[in-house]
Structures are given as C-alpha cells and as structure tokens.
Amino acid sequence: MKGSTGSDHPHIVLQDLTSARLNPSVMDIKIGSRTWAPEASEAYIAKCLKKDRESTSTSLGFRISGLQVYIDDESGFYKPDRNYVRKTGPDDVRLLLRNFVSSNPSSDSETGLGPDWSLASSVYGGRNGILAQLLELKTWFEDQTIYHFYACSLLFMFDNGLALKSGGSNAEVKLIDFAHVTDGNGVIDHNFLGGLCSLIKFISDVLAETNDYTGTNGQVEL
Amino acid sequence: MKGSTGSDHPHIVLQDLTSARLNPSVMDIKIGSRTWAPEASEAYIAKCLKKDRESTSTSLGFRISGLQVYIDDESGFYKPDRNYVRKTGPDDVRLLLRNFVSSNPSSDSETGLGPDWSLASSVYGGRNGILAQLLELKTWFEDQTIYHFYACSLLFMFDNGLALKSGGSNAEVKLIDFAHVTDGNGVIDHNFLGGLCSLIKFISDVLAETNDYTGTNGQVEL
C-alpha cells in the first residue's frame, strides 16, 4: 500500500469495532496470567509482573481492563472506575460480569434490589452468545501453535436496546490489541488458553445462576 | 492415627506408586508455567521464577523433571542427564517424549537408526492410554475450583516388557508432589490447566506422527 508520502511500506489497518452499534455495551478483558513474553527485556518483564500481581491477572488468569454498559438515554452509561475494575478480587469480578448483563447495572446490591442480570441468557447464553463464542475460541487455542498473544484482550460487545426489545443481543467477542504477539514456535499459547478457560468458568457460573440456563461444565445448552 | 510415641496426630501416608511393577519406565513432568502461588514470599517467588524461566516451564507450560526407560536386563535403564532434561527446548522435549516410548531410547538419531517409538500407540494411545487419562484430568481441571496445584508433577508409568509382549502396557498417570497445594478460592487452576493442555498437544503430536494414530485436535481415537 502507498503511504501518504507516495512510498510503498506496510500499513496497519484499524477497524472501529463498535461503529455499527448505536449504544454499545463493551467490556475489555486482558487474557493470560502473564502479560510478558519470555524473550522480553528484564525491565519490561519486571514492570508487567508487578501489574499482573497487583491486578487479578496472576490469580484469575485475566483482568477486566474496563467496561461500560448502556442504561438509557437519560442515565447514559454505567462505567465503573478503572482502578477498581483492574485491581478487584474474584467476587467483584463476578459482580462486574453480572452488572454487564443487567438493565440496571449501577443499582446498589446491598439494598436487596441489586442488578437484575436480565440480559444474561441473551448475551452470555444461546447458540450465538458470548459463551458459545468463547468455547469456539478455546477449541482453536487448544490446537494452534502459530501465535502467542501476550497482553491481548477479548472485547465483549452487545446492543443493550436490542437485547431488551427482541431477546437477541448481537453479542460479539473480538480478539484485540496485537502489539505483543509473538511466534508460537510449535507450542500452544498455554498462558492465553489457561486464562480463557478461567474466564469461561466465570461466565458459565453466572449463566448457571440464572434460571434460563441448564448446562454445566462450560457446556452450552443450545 | 496413633504415632510411634502413642500420641494421636495427623499422618501423611505415602505410597510407592511403582512397587507393583517389575521394571517400570517412569517420567516426572512438573506442570504449570508458574511454580509459585501468588501468596508466596518474595524470596520464594524470585527463586521459582528464575527456575521457571531457565527451564521450559515458562515457555512450554511444563518441564520434564526426570525420566528413566527400561531397555532390557543387560542394558538396564536409559536415564538422560537431569540438567539436560530440565533445561531443554521444545524439539528436545519432543525427542524425550518419543524416547520414552521407544524400545531403543538411547539410539543415536543422527545415524538414521534412531529411537523406534514402537510403544507410542500402546503407551500414549488407546482407550486407557496416557493421552486418554490426561484428557480426563483436563475435564476435571476445567471445572474444579477447590485446589490450585503449584509445582506438582504428573508421573507417567508403564511396564516396558508388558508393552512389548502383549501390546498392553498398564500405562498410568498419577498426580504427585502435593507440597504446594493451595485453596482454589472458587477459581479454576488456570496455571495447571494451561500447562496440561500444552502437554496434551505434545503427546497428541507424537501420536499423530505414528501410523497407528488417526485422531486430531487432542481427540483420542478409541
């Protein structure tokens, strides 16, 4: 491709993944208990290791980097503080995963009238839901030995209005942030895969807690 | 249980796993890219991290701690040097996994008359082989959130003479070394699971390279 100077050199083509959505609810989850490649510099490894240990990456195998959930035109978006989201524990991660699929995500759960999880089955569940897409990705990661994805994220997206109106949500999972992808050298990306399996278990548990869900062990009831 | 002093206190009961075997071939594989628990001391973490990075733990998600293969009464056992075994690369790990299921494991592969992999299908393959047992363990690790197994090993065992004579091998996989097991706190052991999936891919590839094996993607042809 020709650059703006007229010379021929490689380009990165970027895509705005949410451009087709009116009020997208999105969550960015960095996958892997380790965000550094073995061949990285000592200084970079030390920096990443500190962040991994301070966040949930080391303990859970992933960390939520950020999320926003569309409520309505009046209230706008629920967008919890970035530092809270990244450094929270397993119970808070469960709460955030539930809030993400609630029509009232900012409700105070201490009053007993907490988030309603009303979109759990349409966003996480079903034939084309987020869990089904994660399981498909898992199957690929169990076999592929071409790439290792360090510090990459999975982006969850859905259209809140659509989910409430029709029961369908257009839920979508995209692999994003390829700045630290390395050669797999014939070995699977066990670091990404382990974190992905942990996330799958969390999502499965949220689904299992809703009445609409009848599967177990990460299996989707189709 | 009463102690030798007559007082009542907890005991650890140890089992000699190879006692029922005449000439056991065994391999000890430490699972997980990380051998330290997040709550360990800084000094212990630094020590483990160094070992993990110097061995294949970080890159492959597991490291071979040692192996011995029975050849015959005259030659005794093939037992490669412990330091070579632990610090080797992916290609050497593949070679060791092949040597483990060869009747002539110490043969020089450079002469073109290398190890024969003659026991691959009876030890790694089949309904009760090592791969089938690893896949069963994987299913358990995808769901269990009770324990995290740091610096634990899988012990592969089989009886070489039996495998050569009858085609059956009594191949067995045991989880050993429980000194660093911690509470799972409702999270799967993504560190062990990732390493286990990597090992499964290695074993599947060795099997796929033998003519007797027809499965793909870590599936066993039963």
Coordinates of C-alpha atoms in Angstrom, one line a residue:
Chain A
M1 CA 0.0 0.0 0.0
K2 CA 1.2 3.5 -0.8
G3 CA 1.9 5.8 2.2
S4 CA 0.9 9.5 2.2
T5 CA 4.5 10.3 1.1
G6 CA 4.0 8.1 -2.0
S7 CA 6.4 5.5 -0.8
D8 CA 5.4 1.8 -0.5
H9 CA 5.5 0.5 3.0
P10 CA 3.5 -1.8 5.3
H11 CA 0.4 -0.3 6.9
I12 CA -1.7 -1.4 9.9
V13 CA -5.4 -1.1 9.0
L14 CA -7.5 -0.3 12.1
Q15 CA -11.2 -1.0 12.5
D16 CA -13.7 0.7 14.7
L17 CA -15.5 -2.4 16.0
T18 CA -18.4 -0.6 17.6
S19 CA -19.1 1.7 14.7
A20 CA -22.2 -0.3 13.6
R21 CA -23.8 -0.1 17.1
L22 CA -25.9 2.7 18.4
N23 CA -25.3 2.4 22.2
P24 CA -22.8 -0.4 22.5
S25 CA -22.1 -2.0 25.9
V26 CA -18.5 -3.1 25.9
M27 CA -16.1 -4.9 28.2
D28 CA -12.3 -5.2 27.7
I29 CA -10.7 -8.3 29.4
K30 CA -7.0 -8.8 29.2
I31 CA -6.3 -12.5 28.9
G32 CA -3.5 -14.5 30.5
S33 CA -1.9 -14.7 33.9
R34 CA 1.3 -13.4 32.4
T35 CA 1.4 -10.4 30.0
W36 CA 5.1 -10.7 29.1
A37 CA 6.7 -12.9 26.5
P38 CA 9.7 -15.0 27.8
E39 CA 12.1 -13.1 25.4
A40 CA 11.1 -9.6 26.6
S41 CA 13.7 -7.4 28.4
E42 CA 14.2 -7.7 32.1
A43 CA 12.9 -4.2 32.8
Y44 CA 9.7 -4.9 30.8
I45 CA 9.2 -8.3 32.5
A46 CA 9.6 -6.6 35.9
K47 CA 7.0 -3.9 35.0
C48 CA 4.5 -6.4 33.7
L49 CA 4.9 -8.9 36.5
K50 CA 4.2 -6.1 39.0
K51 CA 1.0 -5.1 37.2
D52 CA 0.0 -8.8 36.8
R53 CA 0.4 -9.4 40.5
E54 CA -1.4 -6.2 41.6
S55 CA -4.3 -6.9 39.3
T56 CA -6.3 -10.2 39.0
S57 CA -4.1 -11.5 36.1
T58 CA -1.9 -13.7 38.3
S59 CA -4.7 -15.1 40.5
L60 CA -7.6 -15.4 37.9
G61 CA -5.7 -15.7 34.6
F62 CA -7.3 -12.5 33.3
R63 CA -8.2 -8.9 34.3
I64 CA -11.0 -6.6 33.4
S65 CA -9.4 -3.5 31.8
G66 CA -12.6 -1.6 31.6
L67 CA -16.3 -1.7 30.8
Q68 CA -19.3 0.4 30.0
V69 CA -22.9 -0.6 30.0
Y70 CA -25.6 1.5 28.3
I71 CA -28.6 2.1 30.6
D72 CA -30.9 4.5 28.8
D73 CA -30.7 7.9 27.1
E74 CA -31.3 9.7 30.4
S75 CA -28.8 7.8 32.5
G76 CA -26.3 7.2 29.8
F77 CA -23.6 4.6 30.6
Y78 CA -22.6 2.7 33.7
K79 CA -18.8 3.0 33.7
P80 CA -17.1 1.9 37.0
D81 CA -13.7 3.4 38.0
R82 CA -10.8 1.9 36.0
N83 CA -8.6 1.3 39.1
Y84 CA -11.4 -0.5 40.9
V85 CA -12.1 -2.7 37.9
R86 CA -8.5 -3.7 37.4
K87 CA -7.5 -4.5 41.0
T88 CA -10.6 -6.2 42.2
G89 CA -10.9 -9.7 43.6
P90 CA -12.8 -12.8 42.3
D91 CA -16.2 -11.8 44.0
D92 CA -16.0 -8.3 42.5
V93 CA -15.2 -9.8 39.1
R94 CA -18.3 -11.9 39.3
L95 CA -20.3 -8.8 40.2
L96 CA -18.9 -6.9 37.3
L97 CA -19.7 -9.8 34.9
R98 CA -23.3 -9.7 36.2
N99 CA -23.6 -5.9 36.1
F100 CA -22.5 -6.1 32.4
V101 CA -25.7 -8.1 31.6
S102 CA -28.1 -6.1 33.8
S103 CA -30.5 -3.4 32.7
N104 CA -29.8 -1.6 36.0
P105 CA -26.0 -2.2 36.4
S106 CA -25.4 0.7 38.8
S107 CA -28.0 -0.5 41.4
D108 CA -26.8 -1.0 44.9
S109 CA -26.9 -4.7 45.7
E110 CA -26.8 -4.0 49.4
T111 CA -30.4 -2.8 49.3
G112 CA -31.6 -6.2 48.0
L113 CA -32.7 -4.6 44.8
G114 CA -29.4 -5.1 43.0
P115 CA -28.6 -5.6 39.3
D116 CA -31.2 -7.8 37.6
W117 CA -28.9 -9.9 35.3
S118 CA -31.9 -9.7 32.9
L119 CA -29.7 -10.0 29.8
A120 CA -27.5 -12.9 31.0
S121 CA -29.2 -15.6 28.9
S122 CA -29.4 -13.4 25.7
V123 CA -25.9 -12.0 25.9
Y124 CA -23.8 -14.8 27.5
G125 CA -26.1 -17.8 26.6
G126 CA -27.6 -19.3 23.5
R127 CA -26.2 -20.6 20.2
N128 CA -24.5 -17.3 19.2
G129 CA -23.9 -15.9 22.7
I130 CA -20.6 -14.9 24.3
L131 CA -20.0 -18.3 26.0
A132 CA -20.5 -20.2 22.7
Q133 CA -18.0 -17.8 21.0
L134 CA -15.5 -18.3 23.8
L135 CA -15.8 -22.1 23.6
E136 CA -15.1 -21.9 19.8
L137 CA -12.0 -19.7 20.5
K138 CA -10.9 -22.3 23.2
T139 CA -11.0 -25.1 20.7
W140 CA -8.8 -23.1 18.4
F141 CA -6.3 -22.3 21.2
E142 CA -6.1 -26.0 22.2
D143 CA -4.6 -26.7 18.8
Q144 CA -2.9 -23.6 17.2
T145 CA 0.8 -23.2 17.7
I146 CA 1.5 -20.3 15.3
Y147 CA 0.9 -17.3 17.6
H148 CA 1.3 -16.4 21.3
F149 CA -0.9 -13.5 22.4
Y150 CA 0.6 -11.5 25.3
A151 CA -1.3 -8.6 26.8
C152 CA -4.1 -9.2 24.3
S153 CA -7.7 -8.6 25.2
L154 CA -11.1 -10.0 24.4
L155 CA -13.7 -7.3 23.7
F156 CA -17.3 -8.2 24.6
M157 CA -19.9 -6.1 22.8
F158 CA -23.7 -6.1 22.6
D159 CA -26.5 -3.7 21.9
N160 CA -28.5 -3.2 25.1
G161 CA -31.6 -1.8 23.5
L162 CA -31.8 -4.7 21.1
A163 CA -31.4 -7.3 23.9
L164 CA -34.2 -5.8 25.9
K165 CA -36.6 -5.4 22.9
S166 CA -36.1 -8.6 20.9
G167 CA -34.3 -11.0 23.2
G168 CA -31.5 -11.1 20.7
S169 CA -28.4 -9.1 21.5
N170 CA -25.9 -9.3 18.6
A171 CA -23.4 -10.2 21.3
E172 CA -19.9 -10.4 19.8
V173 CA -16.4 -11.4 21.1
K174 CA -13.3 -9.9 19.3
L175 CA -9.6 -10.5 20.0
I176 CA -8.0 -7.1 20.1
D177 CA -4.6 -5.4 20.9
F178 CA -1.9 -7.2 18.9
A179 CA 1.1 -5.2 20.0
H180 CA 2.7 -8.2 21.8
V181 CA 2.0 -11.2 19.6
T182 CA 5.0 -13.5 19.1
D183 CA 5.8 -16.6 17.2
G184 CA 4.3 -19.7 18.8
N185 CA 7.3 -21.9 17.7
G186 CA 5.2 -25.1 17.6
V187 CA 3.8 -24.7 21.2
I188 CA 0.2 -23.8 22.1
D189 CA -0.4 -20.5 23.9
H190 CA -1.0 -22.2 27.3
N191 CA -0.9 -18.8 29.0
F192 CA -3.8 -17.4 27.0
L193 CA -5.7 -20.7 27.0
G194 CA -5.5 -21.1 30.8
G195 CA -6.9 -17.6 31.3
L196 CA -9.6 -18.2 28.7
C197 CA -10.7 -21.4 30.5
S198 CA -10.8 -19.4 33.7
L199 CA -13.0 -16.7 32.1
I200 CA -15.2 -19.4 30.6
K201 CA -15.8 -20.9 34.1
F202 CA -16.7 -17.5 35.4
I203 CA -19.2 -16.8 32.6
S204 CA -20.6 -20.4 32.9
D205 CA -21.2 -19.8 36.6
V206 CA -23.0 -16.5 36.0
L207 CA -25.2 -18.3 33.5
A208 CA -25.7 -21.3 35.8
E209 CA -27.1 -18.9 38.4
T210 CA -29.8 -17.7 36.1
N211 CA -32.9 -19.8 35.7
D212 CA -32.8 -19.8 32.0
Y213 CA -29.6 -21.8 31.9
T214 CA -29.4 -25.6 32.3
G215 CA -25.9 -26.6 31.2
T216 CA -22.9 -27.4 33.3
N217 CA -19.1 -27.7 33.0
G218 CA -18.8 -24.9 30.4
Q219 CA -21.1 -26.7 28.0
V220 CA -23.7 -24.5 26.3
E221 CA -27.3 -25.7 26.2
L222 CA -28.1 -24.9 22.5
Chain B
M1 CA -3.9 -42.5 63.7
K2 CA -1.5 -43.2 66.6
G3 CA 2.1 -42.1 66.2
S4 CA 5.1 -44.2 67.3
T5 CA 5.1 -42.3 70.6
G6 CA 1.5 -43.4 71.2
S7 CA 0.1 -39.9 70.8
D8 CA -2.7 -39.1 68.3
H9 CA -1.7 -36.7 65.5
P10 CA -2.1 -36.3 61.7
H11 CA 0.0 -38.5 59.4
I12 CA 0.8 -38.3 55.8
V13 CA 0.5 -41.8 54.2
L14 CA 3.0 -42.3 51.4
Q15 CA 2.6 -44.8 48.6
D16 CA 5.3 -46.3 46.4
L17 CA 3.5 -46.0 43.1
T18 CA 5.9 -48.3 41.2
S19 CA 6.0 -51.1 43.8
A20 CA 3.8 -53.4 41.7
R21 CA 5.9 -53.0 38.6
L22 CA 8.9 -55.1 37.8
N23 CA 10.9 -52.8 35.5
P24 CA 8.9 -49.5 35.5
S25 CA 9.6 -46.9 32.9
V26 CA 8.7 -43.5 34.5
M27 CA 8.7 -39.8 33.6
D28 CA 8.1 -37.0 36.0
I29 CA 6.7 -33.8 34.4
K30 CA 6.2 -30.7 36.5
I31 CA 3.0 -28.9 35.3
G32 CA 2.4 -25.2 35.1
S33 CA 4.3 -22.3 33.6
R34 CA 4.4 -20.8 37.1
T35 CA 5.5 -23.0 40.1
W36 CA 4.8 -20.3 42.8
A37 CA 1.5 -19.4 44.4
P38 CA 0.6 -15.7 44.4
E39 CA 0.7 -15.5 48.2
A40 CA 4.2 -17.0 48.5
S41 CA 7.1 -14.9 49.9
E42 CA 9.0 -12.5 47.6
A43 CA 12.2 -14.5 48.0
Y44 CA 10.5 -17.8 47.2
I45 CA 8.8 -16.3 44.1
A46 CA 12.1 -14.9 42.9
K47 CA 13.7 -18.3 43.3
C48 CA 10.9 -20.2 41.5
L49 CA 10.6 -17.5 38.7
K50 CA 14.3 -18.0 37.9
K51 CA 14.0 -21.8 37.7
D52 CA 10.8 -21.5 35.6
R53 CA 12.5 -19.2 33.1
E54 CA 15.7 -21.2 32.9
S55 CA 13.7 -24.4 32.3
T56 CA 10.9 -24.9 29.8
S57 CA 8.2 -24.1 32.4
T58 CA 7.6 -20.5 31.2
S59 CA 7.8 -21.3 27.5
L60 CA 6.1 -24.7 27.3
G61 CA 3.9 -24.6 30.5
F62 CA 5.7 -27.7 31.9
R63 CA 9.1 -29.1 32.4
I64 CA 10.4 -32.7 32.4
S65 CA 12.0 -33.2 35.8
G66 CA 13.4 -36.7 35.0
L67 CA 12.8 -39.9 33.2
Q68 CA 14.0 -43.5 33.1
V69 CA 13.2 -46.1 30.4
Y70 CA 13.8 -49.8 30.9
I71 CA 15.6 -51.3 28.0
D72 CA 16.5 -54.9 29.0
D73 CA 18.2 -56.7 31.8
E74 CA 21.6 -56.3 30.1
S75 CA 21.4 -52.6 29.3
G76 CA 19.3 -51.6 32.2
F77 CA 17.7 -48.2 32.1
Y78 CA 18.1 -45.2 29.8
K79 CA 18.3 -42.2 32.1
P80 CA 19.3 -38.9 30.5
D81 CA 21.2 -36.3 32.5
R82 CA 18.9 -34.3 34.8
N83 CA 20.2 -30.9 33.8
Y84 CA 19.8 -31.6 30.1
V85 CA 16.2 -32.9 30.7
R86 CA 15.1 -29.8 32.6
K87 CA 16.7 -27.0 30.5
T88 CA 16.0 -28.4 27.1
G89 CA 13.9 -26.7 24.3
P90 CA 10.7 -27.8 22.6
D91 CA 12.4 -30.0 20.0
D92 CA 14.3 -31.9 22.7
V93 CA 11.2 -32.3 24.7
R94 CA 9.5 -33.9 21.7
L95 CA 12.6 -36.2 21.4
L96 CA 12.4 -37.2 25.0
L97 CA 8.6 -37.9 24.7
R98 CA 9.4 -40.2 21.8
N99 CA 12.4 -41.8 23.5
F100 CA 10.1 -42.6 26.5
V101 CA 8.0 -44.9 24.2
S102 CA 10.9 -46.5 22.3
S103 CA 12.4 -49.9 22.8
N104 CA 15.8 -48.4 22.0
P105 CA 15.6 -45.0 23.6
S106 CA 19.4 -44.3 23.7
S107 CA 19.9 -44.9 20.0
D108 CA 21.6 -42.0 18.2
S109 CA 19.1 -40.4 15.9
E110 CA 21.8 -38.8 13.7
T111 CA 22.7 -42.2 12.3
G112 CA 19.2 -42.5 10.8
L113 CA 18.6 -45.6 13.1
G114 CA 17.2 -43.5 15.9
P115 CA 14.6 -44.5 18.6
D116 CA 11.8 -46.6 17.1
W117 CA 8.7 -45.1 19.0
S118 CA 7.5 -48.7 18.9
L119 CA 5.4 -48.3 22.1
A120 CA 3.8 -45.0 21.3
S121 CA 0.3 -46.3 20.4
S122 CA 0.2 -48.8 23.3
V123 CA 1.5 -46.3 26.0
Y124 CA 0.2 -42.9 24.8
G125 CA -2.8 -44.1 22.7
G126 CA -5.8 -46.3 23.2
R127 CA -8.8 -46.3 25.5
N128 CA -6.7 -46.5 28.7
G129 CA -3.5 -44.9 27.5
I130 CA -1.8 -41.8 28.8
L131 CA -3.5 -39.3 26.4
A132 CA -7.0 -40.6 27.4
Q133 CA -6.0 -40.2 31.1
L134 CA -4.7 -36.7 30.5
L135 CA -7.9 -35.7 28.7
E136 CA -10.0 -37.0 31.7
L137 CA -7.8 -34.9 34.0
K138 CA -8.2 -31.9 31.8
T139 CA -12.0 -32.2 32.0
W140 CA -11.7 -32.2 35.8
F141 CA -9.4 -29.1 35.8
E142 CA -11.8 -27.2 33.6
D143 CA -14.4 -27.3 36.3
Q144 CA -12.8 -27.8 39.7
T145 CA -12.1 -24.7 41.8
I146 CA -11.2 -26.3 45.1
Y147 CA -7.4 -26.7 44.8
H148 CA -4.5 -25.0 43.0
F149 CA -1.6 -27.3 42.4
Y150 CA 1.8 -25.4 42.3
A151 CA 5.0 -27.3 41.5
C152 CA 3.0 -30.5 41.3
S153 CA 4.0 -33.2 38.8
L154 CA 2.4 -35.8 36.7
L155 CA 4.1 -39.2 36.8
F156 CA 3.8 -41.3 33.7
M157 CA 4.5 -45.0 34.3
F158 CA 4.3 -48.2 32.2
D159 CA 5.8 -51.6 32.1
N160 CA 8.1 -51.9 29.1
G161 CA 8.2 -55.7 29.0
L162 CA 4.4 -55.9 29.1
A163 CA 4.0 -53.4 26.3
L164 CA 6.4 -55.3 24.0
K165 CA 4.9 -58.7 24.7
S166 CA 1.2 -58.1 24.8
G167 CA 0.6 -54.7 23.3
G168 CA -0.9 -53.7 26.6
S169 CA 1.2 -51.5 28.8
N170 CA -0.6 -50.7 32.0
A171 CA 0.2 -47.1 31.3
E172 CA -0.8 -44.9 34.2
V173 CA -0.8 -41.2 35.1
K174 CA -0.6 -40.1 38.7
L175 CA -0.7 -36.6 40.2
I176 CA 2.2 -36.3 42.7
D177 CA 4.1 -33.9 44.9
F178 CA 1.5 -32.0 46.9
A179 CA 3.8 -29.8 49.0
H180 CA 2.4 -26.6 47.4
V181 CA -1.3 -27.1 47.0
T182 CA -3.4 -24.1 47.9
D183 CA -7.1 -23.2 48.3
G184 CA -8.6 -22.5 44.8
N185 CA -11.0 -19.9 46.2
G186 CA -13.6 -20.5 43.6
V187 CA -11.2 -20.1 40.7
I188 CA -10.0 -22.9 38.4
D189 CA -6.3 -23.7 38.4
H190 CA -5.7 -22.0 35.0
N191 CA -1.9 -22.3 35.5
F192 CA -2.0 -26.1 35.8
L193 CA -4.7 -26.4 33.1
G194 CA -2.7 -24.3 30.6
G195 CA 0.4 -26.5 31.1
L196 CA -1.7 -29.7 30.9
C197 CA -3.2 -28.6 27.6
S198 CA 0.3 -27.9 26.3
L199 CA 1.5 -31.3 27.3
I200 CA -1.6 -32.9 25.7
K201 CA -0.8 -31.2 22.4
F202 CA 2.8 -32.5 22.6
I203 CA 1.6 -36.1 23.3
S204 CA -1.1 -35.8 20.6
D205 CA 1.6 -34.7 18.1
V206 CA 3.8 -37.7 18.9
L207 CA 0.8 -40.0 18.5
A208 CA -0.2 -38.3 15.2
E209 CA 3.2 -38.9 13.8
T210 CA 2.8 -42.7 14.3
N211 CA 0.8 -44.6 11.7
D212 CA -1.4 -46.2 14.3
Y213 CA -2.9 -42.9 15.2
T214 CA -5.7 -41.2 13.3
G215 CA -7.2 -38.6 15.6
T216 CA -6.6 -34.8 15.6
N217 CA -7.0 -31.9 17.9
G218 CA -6.2 -33.8 21.1
Q219 CA -9.1 -36.2 20.5
V220 CA -8.4 -39.9 21.1
E221 CA -9.5 -42.4 18.5
L222 CA -11.0 -45.1 20.8

